[in-house]
Amino acid sequence: MASPILEAPGSNDTSTATRKQTKRPKYSKFTQQELPACKPILTPRAVISSFLIVTIIFIPIGVASLQASRNIVEIVDRYDSQCIPANVTDKVAYIQSTADKTCNRELHVEKHMKSPIYVYYQLDNFYQNHRRYVKSRNDEQLRAAGKANSTSGCDPEHKVNDMPIVPCGLIAWSMFNDTYSFSRDKSNLTVNKKGISWKSDREHKFGKDVFPKNFQNGSIIGGAHLDENIPLSEQEDLIVWMRTAALPTFRKLYGKIEVDMEKGDVIHVTLKNHYNTYSFNGEKKLVLSTAGWLGGKNDFLGVAYLTVGGLSFFLAMAFTVLYFVNPRQLGDPSYLSWNRNDGGH
């Protein structure tokens, strides 16, 4: 009978332990960066051609964008300082008083304005992006009537007389409350305030069964009042205001005038100057603007495209001069690591 082969005790354990202790990663084409990849060789001709292609594409887009912006007709009227009586020295006390704050302004149309004409109010030096201000709201309360008592995060405007405020929070409380009415040739111009907010906000962020309650009933009134018989989903001025702006100077849509304006027209504006921007040195402006295929008047996009296109053209010309004046011989691309075979050749 053949005797069994005896192995030294612990021999297999040693080899297994050695394999387990190695730090060598498991091989794969992904970890070893051997997956197929595009590795272009940036020859002078390829680089110059790339810059020229960017130039050819960007400059026409920049010119078209800038031309579209310049075709927008815009009337901007700052009225916060002009709508304070000359004998008033304390502007904050005046704006907080119960005095009649009706103000009449005239806007002169210097170029044909095709309808719809968008009416905006513009605020300067108003930081809606402040962290505490942006967080001072409760989205659950805005969406569902059963969440009226959900006022977490709305401090200090969360309750009045131990009753929840709907809508709660500083954003709603500080809602813009200046009003405008327009006329031309003694004929009133209707301002359409339907559809000025985002459709997604009306349908998903503000409930159709949520009604204002205890709003602006405290000792300090922040801004506009809300009709308690109209659900939040239909109070579009509130919806527009609560989409907070990212910058301290911003415009928000007030409404639309759906008739054309001709050159030489004089628009008479009767406004109620209620909103307090005087305590923080802010500014208020009324803006009437048309719109184009790129939206409102903004030269930034066109200038940006022209800048990139011009820079690309300059670099293309600079590399072209260097290529012809001081050319360099290209190396053999076969020596690149990704062009070698497994044997290193």
GROMACS .gro file of C-alpha atoms in nm:
model
  345
    1MET     CA    1   0.000   0.000   0.000
    2ALA     CA    2   0.141   0.338  -0.101
    3SER     CA    3   0.200   0.567   0.184
    4PRO     CA    4   0.029   0.909   0.169
    5ILE     CA    5   0.241   1.213   0.079
    6LEU     CA    6   0.295   1.424   0.380
    7GLU     CA    7   0.333   1.801   0.346
    8ALA     CA    8   0.500   2.029   0.586
    9PRO     CA    9   0.244   2.178   0.817
   10GLY     CA   10   0.153   2.538   0.739
   11SER     CA   11   0.298   2.543   0.382
   12ASN     CA   12  -0.038   2.618   0.213
   13ASP     CA   13  -0.125   2.870   0.480
   14THR     CA   14   0.194   3.064   0.407
   15SER     CA   15   0.133   3.090   0.029
   16THR     CA   16  -0.230   3.188   0.086
   17ALA     CA   17  -0.132   3.456   0.334
   18THR     CA   18   0.127   3.591   0.090
   19ARG     CA   19  -0.134   3.626  -0.182
   20LYS     CA   20  -0.376   3.796   0.054
   21GLN     CA   21  -0.119   4.048   0.175
   22THR     CA   22  -0.019   4.170  -0.171
   23LYS     CA   23  -0.124   4.526  -0.262
   24ARG     CA   24  -0.127   4.460  -0.630
   25PRO     CA   25  -0.471   4.557  -0.768
   26LYS     CA   26  -0.683   4.317  -0.961
   27TYR     CA   27  -0.611   4.356  -1.329
   28SER     CA   28  -0.869   4.516  -1.555
   29LYS     CA   29  -0.846   4.737  -1.861
   30PHE     CA   30  -1.031   5.010  -1.673
   31THR     CA   31  -0.795   5.023  -1.373
   32GLN     CA   32  -0.489   5.000  -1.598
   33GLN     CA   33  -0.628   5.268  -1.836
   34GLU     CA   34  -0.616   5.037  -2.138
   35LEU     CA   35  -0.968   5.105  -2.265
   36PRO     CA   36  -1.000   5.234  -2.624
   37ALA     CA   37  -0.963   5.611  -2.629
   38CYS     CA   38  -0.924   5.894  -2.877
   39LYS     CA   39  -0.575   6.040  -2.837
   40PRO     CA   40  -0.534   6.306  -3.107
   41ILE     CA   41  -0.194   6.448  -3.187
   42LEU     CA   42  -0.210   6.827  -3.167
   43THR     CA   43  -0.012   6.925  -3.471
   44PRO     CA   44   0.022   7.298  -3.555
   45ARG     CA   45  -0.223   7.263  -3.843
   46ALA     CA   46  -0.482   7.090  -3.625
   47VAL     CA   47  -0.456   7.356  -3.353
   48ILE     CA   48  -0.478   7.647  -3.599
   49SER     CA   49  -0.773   7.483  -3.775
   50SER     CA   50  -0.954   7.434  -3.441
   51PHE     CA   51  -0.915   7.800  -3.348
   52LEU     CA   52  -1.037   7.909  -3.692
   53ILE     CA   53  -1.345   7.682  -3.665
   54VAL     CA   54  -1.429   7.836  -3.327
   55THR     CA   55  -1.386   8.183  -3.480
   56ILE     CA   56  -1.612   8.104  -3.776
   57ILE     CA   57  -1.887   7.968  -3.547
   58PHE     CA   58  -1.871   8.210  -3.254
   59ILE     CA   59  -1.841   8.549  -3.427
   60PRO     CA   60  -2.164   8.517  -3.635
   61ILE     CA   61  -2.353   8.393  -3.326
   62GLY     CA   62  -2.216   8.687  -3.125
   63VAL     CA   63  -2.317   8.938  -3.390
   64ALA     CA   64  -2.668   8.789  -3.417
   65SER     CA   65  -2.712   8.784  -3.037
   66LEU     CA   66  -2.589   9.141  -2.999
   67GLN     CA   67  -2.815   9.260  -3.280
   68ALA     CA   68  -3.115   9.087  -3.123
   69SER     CA   69  -3.042   9.255  -2.790
   70ARG     CA   70  -3.000   9.598  -2.951
   71ASN     CA   71  -3.340   9.561  -3.123
   72ILE     CA   72  -3.514   9.536  -2.786
   73VAL     CA   73  -3.691   9.861  -2.692
   74GLU     CA   74  -3.674   9.938  -2.324
   75ILE     CA   75  -3.800  10.226  -2.108
   76VAL     CA   76  -3.653  10.251  -1.758
   77ASP     CA   77  -3.784  10.504  -1.505
   78ARG     CA   78  -3.642  10.534  -1.154
   79TYR     CA   79  -3.915  10.681  -0.936
   80ASP     CA   80  -3.824  10.614  -0.571
   81SER     CA   81  -3.664  10.955  -0.514
   82GLN     CA   82  -3.892  11.151  -0.750
   83CYS     CA   83  -4.207  11.024  -0.575
   84ILE     CA   84  -4.112  11.175  -0.239
   85PRO     CA   85  -4.253  11.526  -0.174
   86ALA     CA   86  -3.989  11.800  -0.178
   87ASN     CA   87  -4.065  11.906   0.181
   88VAL     CA   88  -4.006  11.556   0.324
   89THR     CA   89  -3.672  11.511   0.500
   90ASP     CA   90  -3.730  11.172   0.665
   91LYS     CA   91  -3.808  10.935   0.378
   92VAL     CA   92  -3.845  10.628   0.599
   93ALA     CA   93  -4.099  10.798   0.825
   94TYR     CA   94  -4.291  10.916   0.519
   95ILE     CA   95  -4.308  10.574   0.353
   96GLN     CA   96  -4.424  10.417   0.682
   97SER     CA   97  -4.696  10.677   0.737
   98THR     CA   98  -5.057  10.661   0.620
   99ALA     CA   99  -5.020  10.960   0.386
  100ASP     CA  100  -5.143  10.934   0.028
  101LYS     CA  101  -4.849  10.812  -0.178
  102THR     CA  102  -4.997  10.846  -0.525
  103CYS     CA  103  -4.737  10.953  -0.780
  104ASN     CA  104  -4.779  11.046  -1.147
  105ARG     CA  105  -4.508  10.979  -1.403
  106GLU     CA  106  -4.472  11.020  -1.779
  107LEU     CA  107  -4.292  10.773  -2.006
  108HIS     CA  108  -4.198  10.878  -2.359
  109VAL     CA  109  -4.183  10.613  -2.631
  110GLU     CA  110  -3.888  10.686  -2.860
  111LYS     CA  111  -3.921  10.379  -3.083
  112HIS     CA  112  -4.201  10.150  -3.197
  113MET     CA  113  -4.276   9.886  -2.933
  114LYS     CA  114  -4.446   9.572  -3.055
  115SER     CA  115  -4.683   9.395  -2.817
  116PRO     CA  116  -4.671   9.224  -2.580
  117ILE     CA  117  -4.494   9.490  -2.377
  118TYR     CA  118  -4.364   9.348  -2.051
  119VAL     CA  119  -4.396   9.556  -1.735
  120TYR     CA  120  -4.131   9.490  -1.471
  121TYR     CA  121  -4.040   9.640  -1.138
  122GLN     CA  122  -3.669   9.653  -1.064
  123LEU     CA  123  -3.513   9.663  -0.718
  124ASP     CA  124  -3.149   9.751  -0.653
  125ASN     CA  125  -2.950   9.669  -0.340
  126PHE     CA  126  -3.211   9.415  -0.224
  127TYR     CA  127  -3.046   9.088  -0.121
  128GLN     CA  128  -3.310   8.821  -0.173
  129ASN     CA  129  -3.025   8.568  -0.179
  130HIS     CA  130  -2.947   8.610   0.192
  131ARG     CA  131  -2.939   8.266   0.354
  132ARG     CA  132  -3.187   8.340   0.634
  133TYR     CA  133  -3.423   8.515   0.393
  134VAL     CA  134  -3.421   8.235   0.135
  135LYS     CA  135  -3.488   7.968   0.400
  136SER     CA  136  -3.774   8.163   0.562
  137ARG     CA  137  -4.062   7.973   0.400
  138ASN     CA  138  -4.240   7.639   0.429
  139ASP     CA  139  -4.304   7.463   0.100
  140GLU     CA  140  -4.532   7.198   0.253
  141GLN     CA  141  -4.764   7.470   0.380
  142LEU     CA  142  -4.775   7.635   0.037
  143ARG     CA  143  -4.873   7.310  -0.138
  144ALA     CA  144  -5.142   7.154   0.084
  145ALA     CA  145  -5.428   7.295   0.289
  146GLY     CA  146  -5.378   7.025   0.553
  147LYS     CA  147  -5.031   7.159   0.627
  148ALA     CA  148  -5.145   7.505   0.741
  149ASN     CA  149  -4.985   7.449   1.082
  150SER     CA  150  -4.647   7.363   0.926
  151THR     CA  151  -4.458   7.682   1.000
  152SER     CA  152  -4.113   7.543   1.075
  153GLY     CA  153  -3.838   7.755   0.923
  154CYS     CA  154  -4.062   8.062   0.894
  155ASP     CA  155  -3.936   8.245   1.204
  156PRO     CA  156  -4.000   8.523   1.291
  157GLU     CA  157  -4.309   8.545   1.066
  158HIS     CA  158  -4.462   8.209   1.160
  159LYS     CA  159  -4.750   8.292   1.396
  160VAL     CA  160  -4.962   8.586   1.506
  161ASN     CA  161  -5.168   8.561   1.825
  162ASP     CA  162  -5.065   8.191   1.841
  163MET     CA  163  -5.231   8.130   1.503
  164PRO     CA  164  -5.030   8.009   1.202
  165ILE     CA  165  -4.967   8.253   0.918
  166VAL     CA  166  -5.040   8.135   0.565
  167PRO     CA  167  -4.814   8.192   0.376
  168CYS     CA  168  -4.553   8.219   0.648
  169GLY     CA  169  -4.195   8.343   0.631
  170LEU     CA  170  -4.003   8.658   0.550
  171ILE     CA  171  -4.024   8.616   0.171
  172ALA     CA  172  -4.403   8.634   0.157
  173TRP     CA  173  -4.415   8.896   0.436
  174SER     CA  174  -4.189   9.134   0.239
  175MET     CA  175  -4.383   9.103  -0.087
  176PHE     CA  176  -4.359   9.402  -0.321
  177ASN     CA  177  -4.667   9.624  -0.297
  178ASP     CA  178  -4.622   9.919  -0.533
  179THR     CA  179  -4.899   9.930  -0.794
  180TYR     CA  180  -4.908  10.079  -1.143
  181SER     CA  181  -5.183  10.187  -1.381
  182PHE     CA  182  -5.122  10.314  -1.734
  183SER     CA  183  -5.303  10.537  -1.981
  184ARG     CA  184  -5.237  10.680  -2.327
  185ASP     CA  185  -5.430  10.966  -2.484
  186LYS     CA  186  -5.670  10.959  -2.186
  187SER     CA  187  -5.744  10.594  -2.259
  188ASN     CA  188  -5.658  10.332  -2.000
  189LEU     CA  189  -5.412  10.058  -2.090
  190THR     CA  190  -5.504   9.720  -1.946
  191VAL     CA  191  -5.225   9.528  -1.772
  192ASN     CA  192  -5.273   9.153  -1.808
  193LYS     CA  193  -5.150   8.979  -1.493
  194LYS     CA  194  -5.241   8.626  -1.600
  195GLY     CA  195  -4.961   8.387  -1.685
  196ILE     CA  196  -4.681   8.604  -1.546
  197SER     CA  197  -4.552   8.325  -1.318
  198TRP     CA  198  -4.399   7.990  -1.405
  199LYS     CA  199  -4.657   7.725  -1.490
  200SER     CA  200  -4.466   7.466  -1.286
  201ASP     CA  201  -4.486   7.692  -0.980
  202ARG     CA  202  -4.861   7.744  -1.016
  203GLU     CA  203  -4.935   7.374  -1.060
  204HIS     CA  204  -4.689   7.210  -0.822
  205LYS     CA  205  -4.560   7.457  -0.561
  206PHE     CA  206  -4.875   7.650  -0.467
  207GLY     CA  207  -5.193   7.462  -0.380
  208LYS     CA  208  -5.532   7.529  -0.534
  209ASP     CA  209  -5.693   7.467  -0.195
  210VAL     CA  210  -5.454   7.682   0.010
  211PHE     CA  211  -5.589   8.023   0.104
  212PRO     CA  212  -5.412   8.309   0.287
  213LYS     CA  213  -5.481   8.324   0.657
  214ASN     CA  214  -5.364   8.567   0.928
  215PHE     CA  215  -5.137   8.725   0.668
  216GLN     CA  216  -5.002   9.078   0.746
  217ASN     CA  217  -5.207   9.083   1.070
  218GLY     CA  218  -4.909   9.153   1.294
  219SER     CA  219  -4.790   9.481   1.440
  220ILE     CA  220  -4.541   9.538   1.157
  221ILE     CA  221  -4.661   9.519   0.797
  222GLY     CA  222  -4.390   9.410   0.557
  223GLY     CA  223  -4.549   9.450   0.214
  224ALA     CA  224  -4.855   9.362   0.009
  225HIS     CA  225  -5.177   9.211   0.142
  226LEU     CA  226  -5.337   8.902  -0.010
  227ASP     CA  227  -5.703   8.833  -0.086
  228GLU     CA  228  -5.813   8.556   0.150
  229ASN     CA  229  -6.077   8.438  -0.099
  230ILE     CA  230  -5.826   8.358  -0.374
  231PRO     CA  231  -5.607   8.043  -0.353
  232LEU     CA  232  -5.230   8.081  -0.361
  233SER     CA  233  -5.208   7.910  -0.701
  234GLU     CA  234  -5.393   8.209  -0.854
  235GLN     CA  235  -5.206   8.484  -0.669
  236GLU     CA  236  -4.939   8.524  -0.932
  237ASP     CA  237  -4.779   8.837  -0.787
  238LEU     CA  238  -4.694   8.628  -0.480
  239ILE     CA  239  -4.565   8.339  -0.691
  240VAL     CA  240  -4.339   8.571  -0.890
  241TRP     CA  241  -4.206   8.736  -0.574
  242MET     CA  242  -4.131   8.408  -0.399
  243ARG     CA  243  -3.901   8.289  -0.678
  244THR     CA  244  -3.606   8.461  -0.512
  245ALA     CA  245  -3.339   8.638  -0.716
  246ALA     CA  246  -2.972   8.542  -0.710
  247LEU     CA  247  -2.833   8.897  -0.739
  248PRO     CA  248  -2.902   9.217  -0.542
  249THR     CA  249  -3.030   9.391  -0.857
  250PHE     CA  250  -3.322   9.210  -1.014
  251ARG     CA  251  -3.641   9.253  -1.214
  252LYS     CA  252  -3.971   9.078  -1.161
  253LEU     CA  253  -4.262   9.066  -1.402
  254TYR     CA  254  -4.560   9.279  -1.300
  255GLY     CA  255  -4.780   9.223  -1.607
  256LYS     CA  256  -4.815   9.259  -1.983
  257ILE     CA  257  -4.960   9.539  -2.198
  258GLU     CA  258  -5.099   9.375  -2.509
  259VAL     CA  259  -5.118   9.673  -2.746
  260ASP     CA  260  -4.846   9.828  -2.964
  261MET     CA  261  -4.681  10.158  -2.874
  262GLU     CA  262  -4.582  10.402  -3.146
  263LYS     CA  263  -4.291  10.642  -3.153
  264GLY     CA  264  -4.387  10.969  -2.985
  265ASP     CA  265  -4.652  10.818  -2.758
  266VAL     CA  266  -4.666  10.949  -2.402
  267ILE     CA  267  -4.764  10.694  -2.138
  268HIS     CA  268  -4.907  10.834  -1.817
  269VAL     CA  269  -4.835  10.620  -1.512
  270THR     CA  270  -5.024  10.648  -1.185
  271LEU     CA  271  -4.840  10.455  -0.920
  272LYS     CA  272  -4.872  10.393  -0.549
  273ASN     CA  273  -4.534  10.436  -0.384
  274HIS     CA  274  -4.570  10.205  -0.084
  275TYR     CA  275  -4.267   9.976  -0.082
  276ASN     CA  276  -3.995  10.077   0.164
  277THR     CA  277  -3.654  10.070  -0.005
  278TYR     CA  278  -3.537  10.384   0.174
  279SER     CA  279  -3.432  10.213   0.497
  280PHE     CA  280  -3.159  10.014   0.317
  281ASN     CA  281  -3.067  10.268   0.044
  282GLY     CA  282  -3.237  10.066  -0.226
  283GLU     CA  283  -3.372  10.186  -0.560
  284LYS     CA  284  -3.701  10.124  -0.740
  285LYS     CA  285  -3.747  10.137  -1.115
  286LEU     CA  286  -4.037  10.081  -1.351
  287VAL     CA  287  -3.937   9.904  -1.672
  288LEU     CA  288  -4.132   9.861  -1.995
  289SER     CA  289  -3.966   9.628  -2.241
  290THR     CA  290  -4.030   9.429  -2.555
  291ALA     CA  291  -3.883   9.082  -2.608
  292GLY     CA  292  -3.700   8.906  -2.889
  293TRP     CA  293  -3.594   8.553  -2.973
  294LEU     CA  294  -3.329   8.574  -2.700
  295GLY     CA  295  -3.558   8.728  -2.439
  296GLY     CA  296  -3.505   9.076  -2.298
  297LYS     CA  297  -3.229   9.329  -2.347
  298ASN     CA  298  -2.896   9.178  -2.246
  299ASP     CA  299  -2.567   9.233  -2.431
  300PHE     CA  300  -2.368   8.985  -2.224
  301LEU     CA  301  -2.426   8.677  -2.443
  302GLY     CA  302  -2.333   8.858  -2.764
  303VAL     CA  303  -2.025   9.019  -2.609
  304ALA     CA  304  -1.914   8.683  -2.468
  305TYR     CA  305  -1.938   8.510  -2.807
  306LEU     CA  306  -1.754   8.794  -2.980
  307THR     CA  307  -1.482   8.792  -2.715
  308VAL     CA  308  -1.420   8.418  -2.746
  309GLY     CA  309  -1.435   8.435  -3.125
  310GLY     CA  310  -1.193   8.730  -3.138
  311LEU     CA  311  -0.952   8.562  -2.897
  312SER     CA  312  -0.960   8.242  -3.104
  313PHE     CA  313  -0.886   8.440  -3.421
  314PHE     CA  314  -0.592   8.616  -3.252
  315LEU     CA  315  -0.447   8.284  -3.132
  316ALA     CA  316  -0.492   8.127  -3.477
  317MET     CA  317  -0.301   8.414  -3.639
  318ALA     CA  318  -0.029   8.405  -3.372
  319PHE     CA  319   0.025   8.029  -3.412
  320THR     CA  320   0.024   8.066  -3.791
  321VAL     CA  321   0.303   8.326  -3.777
  322LEU     CA  322   0.506   8.109  -3.539
  323TYR     CA  323   0.451   7.806  -3.760
  324PHE     CA  324   0.590   7.978  -4.069
  325VAL     CA  325   0.861   8.187  -3.902
  326ASN     CA  326   1.004   7.928  -3.665
  327PRO     CA  327   0.877   7.581  -3.765
  328ARG     CA  328   0.967   7.277  -3.557
  329GLN     CA  329   1.007   6.922  -3.680
  330LEU     CA  330   0.747   6.687  -3.541
  331GLY     CA  331   0.851   6.376  -3.354
  332ASP     CA  332   0.765   6.026  -3.468
  333PRO     CA  333   0.424   5.940  -3.318
  334SER     CA  334   0.509   5.568  -3.329
  335TYR     CA  335   0.721   5.619  -3.017
  336LEU     CA  336   0.420   5.727  -2.812
  337SER     CA  337   0.330   5.477  -2.538
  338TRP     CA  338  -0.017   5.403  -2.672
  339ASN     CA  339   0.122   5.323  -3.018
  340ARG     CA  340   0.359   5.053  -2.892
  341ASN     CA  341   0.274   4.685  -2.883
  342ASP     CA  342   0.289   4.457  -2.579
  343GLY     CA  343   0.658   4.398  -2.631
  344GLY     CA  344   0.736   4.769  -2.600
  345HIS     CA  345   0.812   4.813  -2.973
   0.00000   0.00000   0.00000
